[in-house]
Short mmCIF file of C-alpha atoms in Angstrom, two decimals:
data_model
loop_
_atom_site.label_atom_id
_atom_site.label_comp_id
_atom_site.label_asym_id
_atom_site.label_seq_id
_atom_site.Cartn_x
_atom_site.Cartn_y
_atom_site.Cartn_z
CA UNK A 18 -37.42 39.48 33.17
CA UNK A 19 -40.37 37.92 35.18
CA UNK A 20 -42.43 41.14 33.24
CA UNK A 21 -40.99 40.75 30.22
CA UNK A 22 -42.00 37.31 30.00
CA UNK A 23 -45.35 37.88 31.06
CA UNK A 24 -45.56 41.09 28.42
CA UNK A 25 -44.39 38.63 25.52
CA UNK A 26 -46.68 36.38 27.22
CA UNK A 27 -49.65 38.64 26.86
CA UNK A 28 -49.13 39.40 23.23
CA UNK A 29 -50.20 35.99 22.30
CA UNK A 30 -53.78 36.62 19.72
CA UNK A 31 -56.21 34.60 20.79
CA UNK A 32 -57.83 34.81 17.25
CA UNK A 33 -54.58 34.46 15.86
CA UNK A 34 -54.18 31.02 17.31
CA UNK A 35 -57.02 29.44 16.38
CA UNK A 36 -57.07 30.69 12.62
CA UNK A 37 -53.54 29.19 12.40
CA UNK A 38 -54.71 25.68 13.98
CA UNK A 39 -58.41 25.45 11.46
CA UNK A 40 -55.85 26.40 8.52
CA UNK A 41 -53.42 23.59 9.26
CA UNK A 42 -56.18 21.49 9.66
CA UNK A 43 -57.03 21.79 6.89
CA UNK A 44 -53.85 21.06 4.13
CA UNK A 45 -53.65 16.94 4.66
CA UNK A 46 -50.29 15.67 5.72
CA UNK A 47 -51.29 12.26 6.80
CA UNK A 48 -47.52 10.19 6.63
CA UNK A 49 -45.55 10.07 4.39
CA UNK A 50 -47.28 13.39 1.45
CA UNK A 51 -45.49 15.54 4.43
CA UNK A 52 -44.67 18.85 1.42
CA UNK A 53 -47.68 20.28 0.99
CA UNK A 54 -48.54 20.80 4.79
CA UNK A 55 -44.69 21.38 5.16
CA UNK A 56 -44.75 24.64 3.02
CA UNK A 57 -47.48 26.62 5.39
CA UNK A 58 -45.34 25.84 7.77
CA UNK A 59 -42.83 27.58 6.08
CA UNK A 60 -44.96 30.58 4.84
CA UNK A 61 -46.15 30.64 8.49
CA UNK A 62 -42.86 30.80 10.23
CA UNK A 63 -41.38 33.47 7.02
CA UNK A 64 -43.62 35.59 8.54
CA UNK A 65 -42.37 36.13 12.19
CA UNK A 66 -40.02 36.09 14.39
CA UNK A 67 -37.43 33.95 12.53
CA UNK A 68 -33.73 34.69 11.33
CA UNK A 69 -33.82 31.58 8.39
CA UNK A 70 -36.94 28.93 7.08
CA UNK A 71 -35.98 26.88 5.19
CA UNK A 72 -37.69 23.16 4.18
CA UNK A 73 -34.78 20.41 3.59
CA UNK A 74 -35.89 16.90 1.54
CA UNK A 75 -34.31 14.35 3.23
CA UNK A 76 -35.90 12.12 0.86
CA UNK A 77 -37.57 12.45 -1.52
CA UNK A 78 -40.82 13.83 -1.52
CA UNK A 79 -40.49 14.71 2.25
CA UNK A 80 -39.69 17.58 4.12
CA UNK A 81 -38.33 18.72 6.98
CA UNK A 82 -38.56 22.28 7.95
CA UNK A 83 -36.10 24.06 9.11
CA UNK A 84 -35.85 28.01 11.73
CA UNK A 85 -33.80 29.95 13.50
CA UNK A 86 -33.68 32.97 15.88
CA UNK A 87 -32.44 34.41 18.55
CA UNK A 88 -28.63 35.11 18.49
CA UNK A 89 -25.81 32.30 19.46
CA UNK A 90 -23.44 34.79 20.66
CA UNK A 91 -25.94 37.13 22.18
CA UNK A 92 -25.45 35.27 25.34
CA UNK A 93 -28.90 33.71 26.50
CA UNK A 94 -29.47 29.70 26.25
CA UNK A 95 -30.24 27.71 23.24
CA UNK A 96 -33.86 26.46 23.18
CA UNK A 97 -34.86 24.34 20.32
CA UNK A 98 -39.25 23.37 19.19
CA UNK A 99 -40.24 20.48 17.51
CA UNK A 100 -42.27 18.43 16.21
CA UNK A 101 -43.51 16.23 13.78
CA UNK A 102 -45.86 17.45 10.31
CA UNK A 103 -47.66 14.46 9.32
CA UNK A 104 -50.59 12.40 10.60
CA UNK A 105 -52.35 9.13 10.55
CA UNK A 106 -54.96 8.42 6.98
CA UNK A 107 -58.27 9.34 8.41
CA UNK A 108 -60.75 6.90 7.03
CA UNK A 109 -62.07 5.66 11.61
CA UNK A 110 -62.95 9.12 11.30
CA UNK A 111 -64.91 9.41 7.75
CA UNK A 112 -66.07 6.20 8.23
CA UNK A 113 -67.77 7.25 12.60
CA UNK A 114 -69.13 9.98 10.99
CA UNK A 115 -70.44 9.16 7.53
CA UNK A 116 -73.44 11.77 6.71
CA UNK A 117 -73.10 14.57 9.72
CA UNK A 118 -71.54 18.10 9.27
CA UNK A 119 -68.26 16.40 11.11
CA UNK A 120 -68.33 13.90 7.94
CA UNK A 121 -65.39 15.80 6.29
CA UNK A 122 -61.34 15.39 9.74
CA UNK A 123 -60.19 18.57 7.82
CA UNK A 124 -62.83 20.91 7.80
CA UNK A 125 -61.98 21.88 11.51
CA UNK A 126 -65.26 22.79 13.38
CA UNK A 127 -65.20 24.43 16.74
CA UNK A 128 -67.72 22.58 18.36
CA UNK A 129 -68.55 23.33 22.45
CA UNK A 130 -65.15 25.86 22.48
CA UNK A 131 -62.86 22.88 21.07
CA UNK A 132 -61.12 22.61 17.08
CA UNK A 133 -62.57 18.82 16.09
CA UNK A 134 -60.37 17.47 12.94
CA UNK A 135 -57.59 15.39 12.09
CA UNK A 136 -54.42 16.10 13.76
CA UNK A 137 -54.99 18.30 15.68
CA UNK A 138 -53.91 17.78 18.63
CA UNK A 139 -51.48 15.26 17.28
CA UNK A 140 -49.76 17.37 16.60
CA UNK A 141 -50.71 20.10 14.50
CA UNK A 142 -51.45 22.63 17.21
CA UNK A 143 -48.18 21.84 18.89
CA UNK A 144 -47.11 23.42 16.08
CA UNK A 145 -49.69 26.74 15.49
CA UNK A 146 -48.40 27.18 19.51
CA UNK A 147 -44.66 26.65 18.20
CA UNK A 148 -45.27 29.05 14.94
CA UNK A 149 -47.77 32.03 17.21
CA UNK A 150 -45.82 31.56 20.88
CA UNK A 151 -42.95 33.41 18.14
CA UNK A 152 -44.71 35.62 16.37
CA UNK A 153 -45.73 37.29 19.87
CA UNK A 154 -42.15 37.69 21.80
CA UNK A 155 -41.31 40.54 18.24
CA UNK A 156 -44.77 41.52 18.93
CA UNK A 157 -43.80 42.70 22.71
CA UNK A 158 -40.78 44.31 20.96
CA UNK A 159 -38.35 42.53 21.80
CA UNK A 160 -35.91 40.19 20.42
CA UNK A 161 -34.37 36.47 21.99
CA UNK A 162 -30.75 36.87 23.19
CA UNK A 163 -30.76 33.50 23.36
CA UNK A 164 -30.48 31.51 19.64
CA UNK A 165 -34.12 29.19 19.26
CA UNK A 166 -33.97 26.49 16.26
CA UNK A 167 -37.39 25.41 14.70
CA UNK A 168 -37.48 22.14 13.55
CA UNK A 169 -40.22 20.36 11.67
CA UNK A 170 -40.44 16.44 10.31
CA UNK A 171 -41.64 14.49 8.40
CA UNK A 172 -42.21 9.84 9.39
CA UNK A 173 -43.26 10.15 12.98
CA UNK A 174 -46.00 8.42 12.50
CA UNK A 175 -46.43 5.29 12.29
CA UNK A 176 -49.17 2.51 10.10
CA UNK A 177 -48.34 3.96 6.64
CA UNK A 178 -47.05 1.35 4.50
CA UNK A 179 -42.73 2.07 5.22
CA UNK A 180 -43.21 5.19 7.55
CA UNK A 181 -42.59 5.69 10.89
CA UNK A 182 -38.79 5.20 11.22
CA UNK A 183 -38.14 8.51 11.44
CA UNK A 184 -35.77 9.29 9.50
CA UNK A 185 -37.51 13.16 9.11
CA UNK A 186 -35.68 13.83 12.97
CA UNK A 187 -32.65 11.60 12.61
CA UNK A 188 -31.23 13.65 9.38
CA UNK A 189 -32.66 16.75 12.01
CA UNK A 190 -30.15 15.85 13.97
CA UNK A 191 -27.61 15.00 12.23
CA UNK A 192 -27.95 18.78 10.47
CA UNK A 193 -27.89 20.44 13.30
CA UNK A 194 -25.43 18.73 15.55
CA UNK A 195 -23.92 15.75 12.91
CA UNK A 196 -20.84 18.43 12.53
CA UNK A 197 -19.51 18.39 16.44
CA UNK A 198 -21.68 21.76 16.88
CA UNK A 199 -22.69 22.48 20.43
CA UNK A 200 -26.09 20.93 21.25
CA UNK A 201 -28.92 23.36 22.39
CA UNK A 202 -29.25 23.54 26.09
CA UNK A 203 -32.67 21.85 25.79
CA UNK A 204 -36.08 21.16 24.03
CA UNK A 205 -39.85 21.08 23.79
CA UNK A 206 -41.60 19.05 21.68
CA UNK A 207 -45.67 19.97 21.32
CA UNK A 208 -46.81 16.53 21.41
CA UNK A 209 -50.39 16.44 23.55
CA UNK A 210 -49.86 16.83 27.50
CA UNK A 211 -53.09 18.96 28.46
CA UNK A 212 -50.92 21.33 29.60
CA UNK A 213 -48.85 18.46 32.37
CA UNK A 214 -44.30 18.13 31.66
CA UNK A 215 -44.03 14.95 30.36
CA UNK A 216 -40.38 14.55 31.71
CA UNK A 217 -40.07 11.13 31.01
CA UNK A 218 -41.49 8.86 28.38
CA UNK A 219 -41.42 4.52 28.13
CA UNK A 220 -40.64 2.66 25.32
CA UNK A 221 -41.80 -0.13 23.71
CA UNK A 222 -40.32 -2.84 20.77
CA UNK A 223 -42.98 -4.45 18.67
CA UNK A 224 -42.42 -8.34 18.16
CA UNK A 225 -43.14 -10.16 15.12
CA UNK A 226 -43.50 -13.76 15.39
CA UNK A 227 -44.56 -16.71 13.23
CA UNK A 228 -44.35 -19.92 13.40
CA UNK A 229 -43.67 -22.95 11.16
CA UNK A 230 -44.82 -26.79 11.13
CA UNK A 231 -46.43 -29.13 8.79
CA UNK A 232 -49.28 -28.74 7.76
CA UNK A 233 -51.28 -31.93 6.64
CA UNK A 234 -55.03 -33.15 6.03
CA UNK A 235 -57.29 -33.75 8.88
CA UNK A 236 -57.80 -37.26 9.34
CA UNK A 237 -53.33 -38.05 8.86
CA UNK A 238 -52.94 -35.55 12.02
CA UNK A 239 -49.83 -37.53 12.45
CA UNK A 240 -48.74 -36.55 8.80
CA UNK A 241 -48.52 -33.03 10.68
CA UNK A 242 -46.35 -30.67 12.87
CA UNK A 243 -49.51 -28.14 14.58
CA UNK A 244 -47.59 -24.46 15.20
CA UNK A 245 -51.32 -24.00 16.72
CA UNK A 246 -50.90 -26.29 19.58
CA UNK A 247 -47.03 -24.58 19.99
CA UNK A 248 -48.40 -21.34 19.02
CA UNK A 249 -50.97 -21.75 22.14
CA UNK A 250 -48.42 -22.68 23.43
CA UNK A 251 -46.06 -19.27 23.81
CA UNK A 252 -49.63 -18.07 23.22
CA UNK A 253 -49.03 -19.19 27.17
CA UNK A 254 -45.33 -18.68 28.43
CA UNK A 255 -45.68 -14.51 26.30
CA UNK A 256 -48.89 -14.47 28.88
CA UNK A 257 -46.65 -15.96 32.12
CA UNK A 258 -43.44 -13.92 31.20
CA UNK A 259 -45.77 -10.32 30.96
CA UNK A 260 -47.21 -11.41 34.91
CA UNK A 261 -43.12 -11.19 36.04
CA UNK A 262 -43.59 -8.37 33.87
CA UNK A 263 -46.01 -6.51 35.51
CA UNK A 264 -44.21 -7.95 39.45
CA UNK A 265 -41.45 -5.28 38.62
CA UNK A 266 -41.24 -1.89 40.75
CA UNK A 267 -43.18 0.84 38.54
CA UNK A 268 -42.59 3.98 37.93
CA UNK A 269 -43.59 6.72 39.86
CA UNK A 270 -45.06 8.52 35.95
CA UNK A 271 -45.05 5.83 34.47
CA UNK A 272 -46.83 3.32 35.68
CA UNK A 273 -45.43 -0.95 35.51
CA UNK A 274 -44.37 -3.18 32.65
CA UNK A 275 -46.08 -4.94 29.87
CA UNK A 276 -46.39 -7.26 27.17
CA UNK A 277 -49.71 -6.81 24.93
CA UNK A 278 -50.46 -8.94 21.85
CA UNK A 279 -52.07 -7.24 19.59
CA UNK A 280 -52.53 -10.09 16.67
CA UNK A 281 -53.21 -13.96 16.33
CA UNK A 282 -53.71 -15.84 12.18
CA UNK A 283 -53.21 -19.28 12.46
CA UNK A 284 -55.58 -22.40 10.28
CA UNK A 285 -56.93 -22.11 7.14
CA UNK A 286 -58.46 -25.43 5.38
CA UNK A 287 -59.65 -28.85 7.20
CA UNK A 288 -56.41 -29.48 7.93
CA UNK A 289 -53.22 -29.17 11.14
CA UNK A 290 -52.53 -25.50 11.18
CA UNK A 291 -49.20 -25.21 9.69
CA UNK A 292 -48.43 -21.39 11.12
CA UNK A 293 -48.96 -19.65 13.44
CA UNK A 294 -48.93 -16.22 13.90
CA UNK A 295 -49.26 -13.22 17.18
CA UNK A 296 -47.56 -9.56 17.07
CA UNK A 297 -47.38 -8.14 20.61
CA UNK A 298 -46.17 -4.68 22.31
CA UNK A 299 -44.03 -4.11 24.64
CA UNK A 300 -44.45 -1.37 27.64
CA UNK A 301 -40.13 -0.16 28.98
CA UNK A 302 -39.60 1.20 31.72
CA UNK A 303 -35.65 4.35 31.87
CA UNK A 304 -32.79 2.16 33.20
CA UNK A 305 -34.69 -0.60 31.29
CA UNK A 306 -32.22 -2.45 28.28
CA UNK A 307 -33.77 -3.41 25.18
CA UNK A 308 -31.83 -5.53 23.34
CA UNK A 309 -32.08 -8.01 26.89
CA UNK A 310 -36.00 -7.50 26.52
CA UNK A 311 -35.82 -7.89 23.16
CA UNK A 312 -34.07 -11.27 23.58
CA UNK A 313 -36.04 -12.69 26.11
CA UNK A 314 -38.95 -12.53 23.57
CA UNK A 315 -36.26 -14.63 21.16
CA UNK A 316 -35.65 -17.07 24.25
CA UNK A 317 -39.23 -17.94 25.09
CA UNK A 318 -39.97 -18.63 21.47
CA UNK A 319 -37.11 -20.55 21.02
CA UNK A 320 -37.21 -22.45 23.94
CA UNK A 321 -41.15 -23.11 22.43
CA UNK A 322 -40.11 -24.12 18.56
CA UNK A 323 -37.67 -27.06 19.89
CA UNK A 324 -40.74 -28.18 22.95
CA UNK A 325 -42.94 -28.85 19.44
CA UNK A 326 -40.84 -29.10 16.30
CA UNK A 327 -41.54 -25.98 15.11
CA UNK A 328 -39.42 -23.39 12.92
CA UNK A 329 -39.87 -20.05 15.35
CA UNK A 330 -39.07 -16.41 14.00
CA UNK A 331 -39.34 -13.16 15.64
CA UNK A 332 -38.80 -9.38 13.61
CA UNK A 333 -38.24 -6.51 15.54
CA UNK A 334 -40.79 -4.36 12.72
CA UNK A 335 -40.81 -0.64 14.17
CA UNK A 336 -37.03 0.44 14.83
CA UNK A 337 -36.73 4.00 16.17
CA UNK A 338 -33.98 5.03 17.62
CA UNK A 339 -33.42 1.70 18.44
CA UNK A 340 -33.11 -1.54 16.53
CA UNK A 341 -36.12 -3.33 17.23
CA UNK A 342 -37.51 -0.19 19.84
CA UNK A 343 -37.90 3.05 20.90
CA UNK A 344 -35.61 3.27 23.54
CA UNK A 345 -37.00 4.99 26.84
CA UNK A 346 -36.55 8.93 28.75
CA UNK A 347 -36.57 10.84 31.66
CA UNK A 348 -35.04 14.50 32.04
CA UNK A 349 -35.49 15.59 35.87
CA UNK A 350 -37.12 16.90 36.78
CA UNK A 351 -35.07 20.24 39.59
CA UNK A 352 -33.66 20.21 35.73
CA UNK A 353 -32.39 24.29 35.40
CA UNK A 354 -35.57 24.44 32.49
CA UNK A 355 -38.20 21.58 34.16
CA UNK A 356 -38.30 24.41 37.04
CA UNK A 357 -38.65 27.49 34.17
CA UNK A 358 -41.35 25.68 32.38
CA UNK A 359 -42.79 25.42 35.70
CA UNK A 360 -41.98 28.12 37.02
CA UNK A 361 -44.08 29.91 33.81
CA UNK A 362 -46.83 27.89 34.24
CA UNK A 363 -47.37 29.26 37.83
CA UNK A 364 -47.33 32.15 37.00
CA UNK A 365 -49.29 32.32 33.59
CA UNK A 366 -51.73 30.40 34.19
CA UNK A 367 -51.76 30.58 38.24
CA UNK A 368 -52.05 26.88 38.57
CA UNK A 369 -49.63 24.69 39.76
CA UNK A 370 -47.30 22.86 37.49
CA UNK A 371 -47.90 19.56 36.71
CA UNK A 372 -44.91 16.81 36.03
CA UNK A 373 -46.20 13.05 34.29
CA UNK A 374 -44.67 10.84 32.27
CA UNK A 375 -45.63 11.01 28.93
CA UNK A 376 -48.61 7.56 28.10
CA UNK A 377 -46.44 7.08 24.28
CA UNK A 378 -43.37 6.80 22.87
CA UNK A 379 -42.66 10.28 20.47
CA UNK A 380 -38.96 11.24 19.89
CA UNK A 381 -37.58 12.62 22.24
CA UNK A 382 -34.70 10.56 22.67
CA UNK A 383 -33.40 10.58 18.89
CA UNK A 384 -32.72 14.14 20.51
CA UNK A 385 -31.64 13.83 23.79
CA UNK A 386 -28.72 10.62 21.98
CA UNK A 387 -27.46 14.25 20.44
CA UNK A 388 -26.87 16.00 23.78
CA UNK A 389 -29.81 18.16 23.94
CA UNK A 390 -31.97 16.55 26.83
CA UNK A 391 -35.93 17.75 26.72
CA UNK A 392 -40.19 17.64 27.81
CA UNK A 393 -42.77 17.55 26.21
CA UNK A 394 -44.86 19.94 26.64
CA UNK A 395 -48.53 20.57 24.78
CA UNK A 396 -52.23 21.47 24.83
CA UNK A 397 -54.09 18.69 23.83
CA UNK A 398 -54.91 15.27 25.41
CA UNK A 399 -53.40 12.18 24.20
CA UNK A 400 -56.13 9.97 24.00
CA UNK A 401 -58.57 11.70 21.40
CA UNK A 402 -55.86 11.46 19.00
CA UNK A 403 -55.89 8.47 15.87
CA UNK A 404 -59.02 8.84 17.41
CA UNK A 405 -62.58 9.92 15.56
CA UNK A 406 -62.74 12.25 18.73
CA UNK A 407 -59.76 13.91 18.41
CA UNK A 408 -59.79 17.51 19.40
CA UNK A 409 -58.09 20.83 20.91
CA UNK A 410 -60.21 22.47 24.26
CA UNK A 411 -59.74 26.39 22.48
CA UNK A 412 -58.82 28.10 26.48
CA UNK A 413 -56.12 24.86 26.77
CA UNK A 414 -54.95 26.16 23.45
CA UNK A 415 -54.48 29.70 23.96
CA UNK A 416 -52.81 28.58 27.58
CA UNK A 417 -50.87 26.69 26.35
CA UNK A 418 -49.80 28.62 24.38
CA UNK A 419 -49.43 32.07 26.54
CA UNK A 420 -46.98 29.23 28.58
CA UNK A 421 -44.59 28.67 25.18
CA UNK A 422 -44.29 32.23 24.90
CA UNK A 423 -43.66 32.79 27.96
CA UNK A 424 -40.96 30.03 28.59
CA UNK A 425 -38.60 31.08 25.76
CA UNK A 426 -37.91 34.88 26.84
CA UNK A 427 -36.82 33.38 30.37
CA UNK A 428 -34.71 30.98 29.08
CA UNK A 429 -33.32 32.41 25.89
CA UNK A 430 -33.34 36.20 27.53
CA UNK A 431 -34.43 39.33 25.05
CA UNK A 432 -33.82 42.01 24.33
CA UNK A 433 -35.85 45.42 23.32
CA UNK A 434 -35.71 44.70 19.31
CA UNK A 435 -35.66 48.29 17.35
CA UNK A 436 -39.19 47.63 15.29
CA UNK A 437 -42.44 45.49 17.20
CA UNK A 438 -43.99 43.40 15.59
CA UNK A 439 -47.99 44.26 14.89
CA UNK A 440 -50.75 41.69 15.68
#
């Protein structure tokens, strides 16, 4: 198998891969406008390696793309390859590069061996890695013995009104395993990892807390209830709680828990502030309970409300796979698929694999809840994503695609095909 998988990896076409990525980013797909890019993905998948490709609307104007390859009865293991179709907006990019040759966020300039564009790393590069890796199987003269599912979903990114609720991945899981069928053995979600294997990811919750007092003219403050004073106490209580979180045990891949206040608003006219509002995000580690974390924030808010005689309200504004946020997740580093992927890295790069943790939340927990363990694995650095400096190193991009092609062949198994696809 090793020699066969190596021939698949060697069949990755660097020029075709780069062209795919540059084509992909030239089709804007800012949430919730994913349709044009979804159609492009469907068409590209239909040109190599897949038995069946379909575009499924999960909400009006919101499509997923599903693809299937291999043989579910062929004796090999099953695999899901997943990615999201949408990107964040490009306003920051346009402002940063106004008046320069990089002003167009969808131009896909190649600069010093890197592709610069909105969405090239998060995560159109990952989707193109999947497309080219599966094509390489056919190009090398093989077909898959096991089954392969491709899921390309809408609505992963947050930030646009009414978006970021994972409606695409929720629908994909219902379609894939909702009928009681056997869950695939493993998944690779192509969020950027710089070529490391991310076996663990943090969980999170986002809370919007408001305190309502009573406004009054500044000359008669005794007639009011100062919500800003209550808010000051609330901030102090939350920062003290953050110290408690940070004092707990760190995760070997993800570090420590924390709470970060991200927005504060209060005051206005020359009067006693009648309202105070803040937003925060809290990081959770594998094994943490989101319900318990939400309860702790409610109790802190209730205590301050009683002390200052204000009305407190806590709203969790970013439900993902949980009503108050996103759950953490971890797959053991000795899982057979992780071991196989690590071996693929060693075989295709000659370097030892890196097992790391994701400093972000994405949709792998939705797969895990459906019985599909998995990892994140792709080229690119998350630190440049959502910034005007998003870029994808081409050497790393090609290397990761060869590794994924090798892993697909080794994990699913391959056999000689009757027809060989030309580059």
